[in-house]
Tab-separated table of C-alpha atoms in Angstrom:
chain	number	residue	atom	x	y	z
K	2	UNK	CA	-6.882	6.262	8.861
K	3	UNK	CA	-8.396	5.423	5.957
K	4	UNK	CA	-9.045	7.869	3.111
K	5	UNK	CA	-12.322	6.569	1.780
K	6	UNK	CA	-14.400	3.712	0.614
K	7	UNK	CA	-14.182	1.463	-2.381
K	8	UNK	CA	-17.037	-0.419	-4.259
K	9	UNK	CA	-17.928	-3.078	-4.837
K	10	UNK	CA	-16.443	-4.804	-1.980
K	11	UNK	CA	-16.045	-7.533	-4.454
K	12	UNK	CA	-16.391	-8.349	-8.089
K	13	UNK	CA	-16.662	-11.294	-9.927
K	14	UNK	CA	-17.052	-11.432	-13.635
K	15	UNK	CA	-16.073	-13.821	-16.834
K	16	UNK	CA	-12.812	-13.249	-18.164
K	17	UNK	CA	-13.013	-10.904	-21.882
K	18	UNK	CA	-15.582	-8.829	-19.574
K	19	UNK	CA	-14.774	-5.318	-18.628
K	20	UNK	CA	-14.111	-4.762	-14.397
K	21	UNK	CA	-15.257	-1.011	-13.010
K	22	UNK	CA	-14.314	-0.318	-9.587
K	23	UNK	CA	-14.613	2.505	-7.875
K	24	UNK	CA	-12.996	4.953	-5.317
K	25	UNK	CA	-14.162	7.438	-3.153
K	26	UNK	CA	-11.734	10.026	-0.821
K	27	UNK	CA	-12.400	12.649	1.565
K	28	UNK	CA	-9.532	15.340	1.362
K	29	UNK	CA	-7.933	17.042	-1.140
K	30	UNK	CA	-5.403	15.345	-3.176
K	31	UNK	CA	-2.449	16.249	-5.375
K	32	UNK	CA	-3.204	13.177	-7.187
K	33	UNK	CA	-4.487	9.787	-6.677
K	34	UNK	CA	-2.881	6.323	-7.324
K	35	UNK	CA	-4.512	2.729	-8.262
K	36	UNK	CA	-2.206	-0.726	-7.058
K	37	UNK	CA	-2.598	-4.290	-7.359
K	38	UNK	CA	-2.142	-6.794	-4.857
K	39	UNK	CA	-1.976	-10.277	-5.444
K	40	UNK	CA	-2.780	-12.586	-2.298
K	41	UNK	CA	-0.277	-12.372	0.145
K	42	UNK	CA	1.790	-10.389	-1.500
K	43	UNK	CA	2.946	-6.423	-2.101
K	44	UNK	CA	1.540	-3.937	-3.856
K	45	UNK	CA	2.667	-3.203	-7.705
K	46	UNK	CA	1.765	0.328	-8.625
K	47	UNK	CA	-0.799	0.409	-11.690
K	48	UNK	CA	-1.378	3.918	-12.678
K	49	UNK	CA	-1.008	7.863	-11.314
K	50	UNK	CA	-3.881	10.367	-12.219
K	51	UNK	CA	-3.342	13.850	-11.025
K	52	UNK	CA	-5.678	16.154	-9.926
K	53	UNK	CA	-5.522	18.360	-13.068
K	54	UNK	CA	-6.473	15.386	-14.945
K	55	UNK	CA	-9.601	13.705	-15.796
K	56	UNK	CA	-9.079	10.613	-17.787
K	57	UNK	CA	-5.831	8.501	-18.063
K	58	UNK	CA	-5.160	5.014	-19.922
K	59	UNK	CA	-2.437	2.550	-19.555
K	60	UNK	CA	-2.731	-0.479	-21.771
K	61	UNK	CA	-6.093	-2.246	-20.585
K	62	UNK	CA	-6.659	0.316	-17.794
K	63	UNK	CA	-8.709	3.126	-17.940
K	64	UNK	CA	-8.826	5.632	-15.135
K	65	UNK	CA	-10.949	8.820	-14.377
K	66	UNK	CA	-10.896	11.545	-11.753
K	67	UNK	CA	-13.761	13.385	-10.571
K	68	UNK	CA	-12.464	15.962	-8.115
K	69	UNK	CA	-15.882	17.974	-7.617
K	70	UNK	CA	-17.245	14.493	-6.541
K	71	UNK	CA	-14.002	13.587	-4.986
K	72	UNK	CA	-14.233	9.827	-6.954
K	73	UNK	CA	-12.176	8.203	-8.900
K	74	UNK	CA	-12.750	4.769	-11.294
K	75	UNK	CA	-10.833	2.125	-12.523
K	76	UNK	CA	-11.745	0.425	-15.813
K	77	UNK	CA	-9.720	-3.169	-16.880
K	78	UNK	CA	-10.834	-4.008	-20.110
K	79	UNK	CA	-10.931	-7.501	-21.357
K	80	UNK	CA	-10.046	-8.982	-18.368
K	81	UNK	CA	-7.882	-12.137	-18.078
K	82	UNK	CA	-7.905	-14.677	-15.188
K	83	UNK	CA	-4.382	-13.346	-14.385
K	84	UNK	CA	-6.182	-9.858	-13.353
K	85	UNK	CA	-7.598	-11.714	-10.346
K	86	UNK	CA	-6.142	-9.603	-7.465
K	87	UNK	CA	-7.372	-7.037	-4.957
K	88	UNK	CA	-7.197	-3.288	-6.203
K	89	UNK	CA	-6.663	-0.207	-4.158
K	90	UNK	CA	-6.728	3.432	-4.582
K	91	UNK	CA	-4.397	5.525	-2.536
K	92	UNK	CA	-4.129	9.287	-2.271
K	93	UNK	CA	-0.910	11.267	-1.294
K	94	UNK	CA	-1.674	13.052	1.816
K	95	UNK	CA	1.437	15.419	2.632
K	96	UNK	CA	3.594	12.686	1.623
K	97	UNK	CA	1.901	9.646	2.834
K	98	UNK	CA	-0.047	6.983	0.978
K	99	UNK	CA	-3.580	6.566	2.603
K	100	UNK	CA	-5.391	3.648	1.153
K	101	UNK	CA	-8.931	3.031	0.360
K	102	UNK	CA	-10.830	-0.360	1.322
K	103	UNK	CA	-10.006	-2.315	-1.522
K	104	UNK	CA	-11.850	-4.306	-4.170
K	105	UNK	CA	-11.047	-7.957	-4.518
K	106	UNK	CA	-11.802	-8.829	-8.343
K	107	UNK	CA	-12.058	-12.263	-9.567
K	108	UNK	CA	-11.654	-13.403	-13.092
K	109	UNK	CA	-13.480	-16.654	-13.818
K	110	UNK	CA	-11.876	-18.615	-17.014
F	20	UNK	CA	13.247	0.581	-12.242
F	21	UNK	CA	13.205	0.836	-8.186
F	22	UNK	CA	13.047	-2.500	-6.238
F	23	UNK	CA	12.469	-2.313	-2.165
F	24	UNK	CA	13.488	-5.881	-0.552
F	25	UNK	CA	11.878	-6.898	2.258
F	26	UNK	CA	12.643	-9.844	4.880
F	27	UNK	CA	11.872	-11.968	5.819
F	28	UNK	CA	8.579	-12.846	3.819
F	29	UNK	CA	7.439	-15.242	6.677
F	30	UNK	CA	8.085	-15.949	10.013
F	31	UNK	CA	6.495	-17.587	13.179
F	32	UNK	CA	7.580	-16.404	16.794
F	33	UNK	CA	6.459	-17.223	20.122
F	34	UNK	CA	4.535	-14.775	22.220
F	35	UNK	CA	6.777	-12.440	24.117
F	36	UNK	CA	9.661	-12.562	21.846
F	37	UNK	CA	10.639	-9.783	19.533
F	38	UNK	CA	10.683	-10.200	15.978
F	39	UNK	CA	12.754	-7.746	13.225
F	40	UNK	CA	11.634	-7.083	9.895
F	41	UNK	CA	13.883	-5.398	7.544
F	42	UNK	CA	13.189	-3.275	4.235
F	43	UNK	CA	15.880	-2.291	2.199
F	44	UNK	CA	15.995	-0.067	-1.132
F	45	UNK	CA	18.215	-1.854	-3.728
F	46	UNK	CA	18.893	0.472	-6.528
F	47	UNK	CA	18.084	4.035	-4.988
F	48	UNK	CA	18.310	6.188	-1.814
F	49	UNK	CA	14.871	6.607	0.065
F	50	UNK	CA	14.479	9.769	2.210
F	51	UNK	CA	11.312	8.183	3.720
F	52	UNK	CA	10.032	4.522	4.348
F	53	UNK	CA	6.761	3.543	5.485
F	54	UNK	CA	5.114	0.779	7.369
F	55	UNK	CA	1.714	-0.770	6.481
F	56	UNK	CA	-0.015	-3.414	8.378
F	57	UNK	CA	-2.611	-5.404	6.697
F	58	UNK	CA	-5.286	-8.017	7.851
F	59	UNK	CA	-6.814	-10.787	5.938
F	60	UNK	CA	-9.112	-8.945	3.470
F	61	UNK	CA	-8.817	-5.531	4.936
F	62	UNK	CA	-6.925	-2.530	3.184
F	63	UNK	CA	-3.357	-1.198	4.216
F	64	UNK	CA	-3.180	0.593	7.522
F	65	UNK	CA	-0.614	3.137	7.553
F	66	UNK	CA	1.193	2.654	11.410
F	67	UNK	CA	4.502	4.934	11.018
F	68	UNK	CA	6.419	6.760	8.494
F	69	UNK	CA	10.181	7.443	8.961
F	70	UNK	CA	12.926	9.573	7.974
F	71	UNK	CA	16.471	8.376	7.705
F	72	UNK	CA	18.128	9.963	10.646
F	73	UNK	CA	15.233	11.312	12.716
F	74	UNK	CA	12.585	9.648	14.812
F	75	UNK	CA	9.646	7.609	13.378
F	76	UNK	CA	6.255	9.446	13.188
F	77	UNK	CA	3.347	7.271	14.392
F	78	UNK	CA	-0.280	7.329	13.402
F	79	UNK	CA	-3.008	7.430	16.011
F	80	UNK	CA	-3.277	4.328	17.908
F	81	UNK	CA	-0.099	2.710	17.263
F	82	UNK	CA	1.778	2.028	19.783
F	83	UNK	CA	5.547	3.641	19.459
F	84	UNK	CA	7.090	1.229	22.185
F	85	UNK	CA	5.766	-1.687	20.520
F	86	UNK	CA	6.587	-1.067	17.242
F	87	UNK	CA	9.793	0.397	16.715
F	88	UNK	CA	11.477	2.011	13.834
F	89	UNK	CA	15.142	2.035	13.273
F	90	UNK	CA	15.847	4.174	9.577
F	91	UNK	CA	19.806	4.407	9.769
F	92	UNK	CA	20.294	5.065	6.546
F	93	UNK	CA	18.994	5.905	3.574
F	94	UNK	CA	18.597	2.546	2.089
F	95	UNK	CA	17.354	0.699	5.288
F	96	UNK	CA	14.627	0.646	7.892
F	97	UNK	CA	13.814	-1.691	9.993
F	98	UNK	CA	10.615	-2.708	12.409
F	99	UNK	CA	10.450	-4.488	15.759
F	100	UNK	CA	7.594	-5.950	17.103
F	101	UNK	CA	8.552	-6.514	20.638
F	102	UNK	CA	6.894	-8.776	23.082
F	103	UNK	CA	4.795	-10.087	20.336
F	104	UNK	CA	1.357	-11.314	21.089
F	105	UNK	CA	-1.063	-13.551	18.807
F	106	UNK	CA	-2.955	-10.161	18.182
F	107	UNK	CA	-0.231	-9.179	16.326
F	108	UNK	CA	-0.300	-11.538	13.782
F	109	UNK	CA	-0.552	-9.845	10.633
F	110	UNK	CA	0.992	-9.188	7.223
F	111	UNK	CA	3.192	-5.961	7.249
F	112	UNK	CA	4.700	-4.159	4.174
F	113	UNK	CA	6.890	-1.748	3.925
F	114	UNK	CA	7.404	1.258	1.244
F	115	UNK	CA	9.849	3.570	0.119
F	116	UNK	CA	9.660	7.250	-1.254
F	117	UNK	CA	12.578	8.312	-3.797
F	118	UNK	CA	14.465	11.341	-3.253
F	119	UNK	CA	14.293	12.710	-6.787
F	120	UNK	CA	10.683	11.931	-7.340
F	121	UNK	CA	8.811	13.689	-4.785
F	122	UNK	CA	6.015	12.661	-3.038
F	123	UNK	CA	4.612	9.976	-5.521
F	124	UNK	CA	7.067	7.895	-6.241
F	125	UNK	CA	6.254	5.129	-3.906
F	126	UNK	CA	8.024	1.247	-4.174
F	127	UNK	CA	6.622	-1.479	-2.217
F	128	UNK	CA	8.307	-4.505	-0.651
F	129	UNK	CA	7.178	-8.043	-0.809
F	130	UNK	CA	5.383	-8.012	2.710
F	131	UNK	CA	6.185	-10.034	5.614
F	132	UNK	CA	3.644	-12.221	7.115
F	133	UNK	CA	4.163	-12.640	10.989
F	134	UNK	CA	2.313	-15.143	13.018
F	135	UNK	CA	2.546	-15.197	16.853
F	136	UNK	CA	1.859	-18.508	18.294
């Protein structure tokens, strides 16, 4: 089962621009995580934000969480061509990670 | 850091045959392992959760007799796709959670691309 929606489904930007991806979820959560997947590869954990946190930073990544709206956003600043990948949010549902639909990000040099 | 090794990375098999995919946690003991399936341009769908020494818990709609999961040790889980058909062609990914990190310490394998011809 999928947890929720992500938008946009696809995003194409120029190098140096910022990329914002949004995620909505349905159930109560303990935390929300963002992952990155390069084409045909496994997933890489990017960042985790707990339900009692509203914002978190890690390098060029900024994640926000609004539990009242059941939504989260991932901002990648100063994007690079190497950021081209699919990005997924995931919620921990009683010990199981459930993923959103994902956003396919393309950063053009 | 935690590493999960998944093999094979690619496999092509004939329709009707069975394929086994292995998932190993190399430097930690995995209390729980998860198996996901991913179709092109789509998200990961959880197929089943396996705990060491017990039967796997399958998600709704996943045929347990077709996708056999064995979690014989704290470092190894296997997924066997039995009597594979072309519609089983997909990208399969395993994930392991660490015993000492609670529910949110997940590490993913690099995935297995299965093509059934």
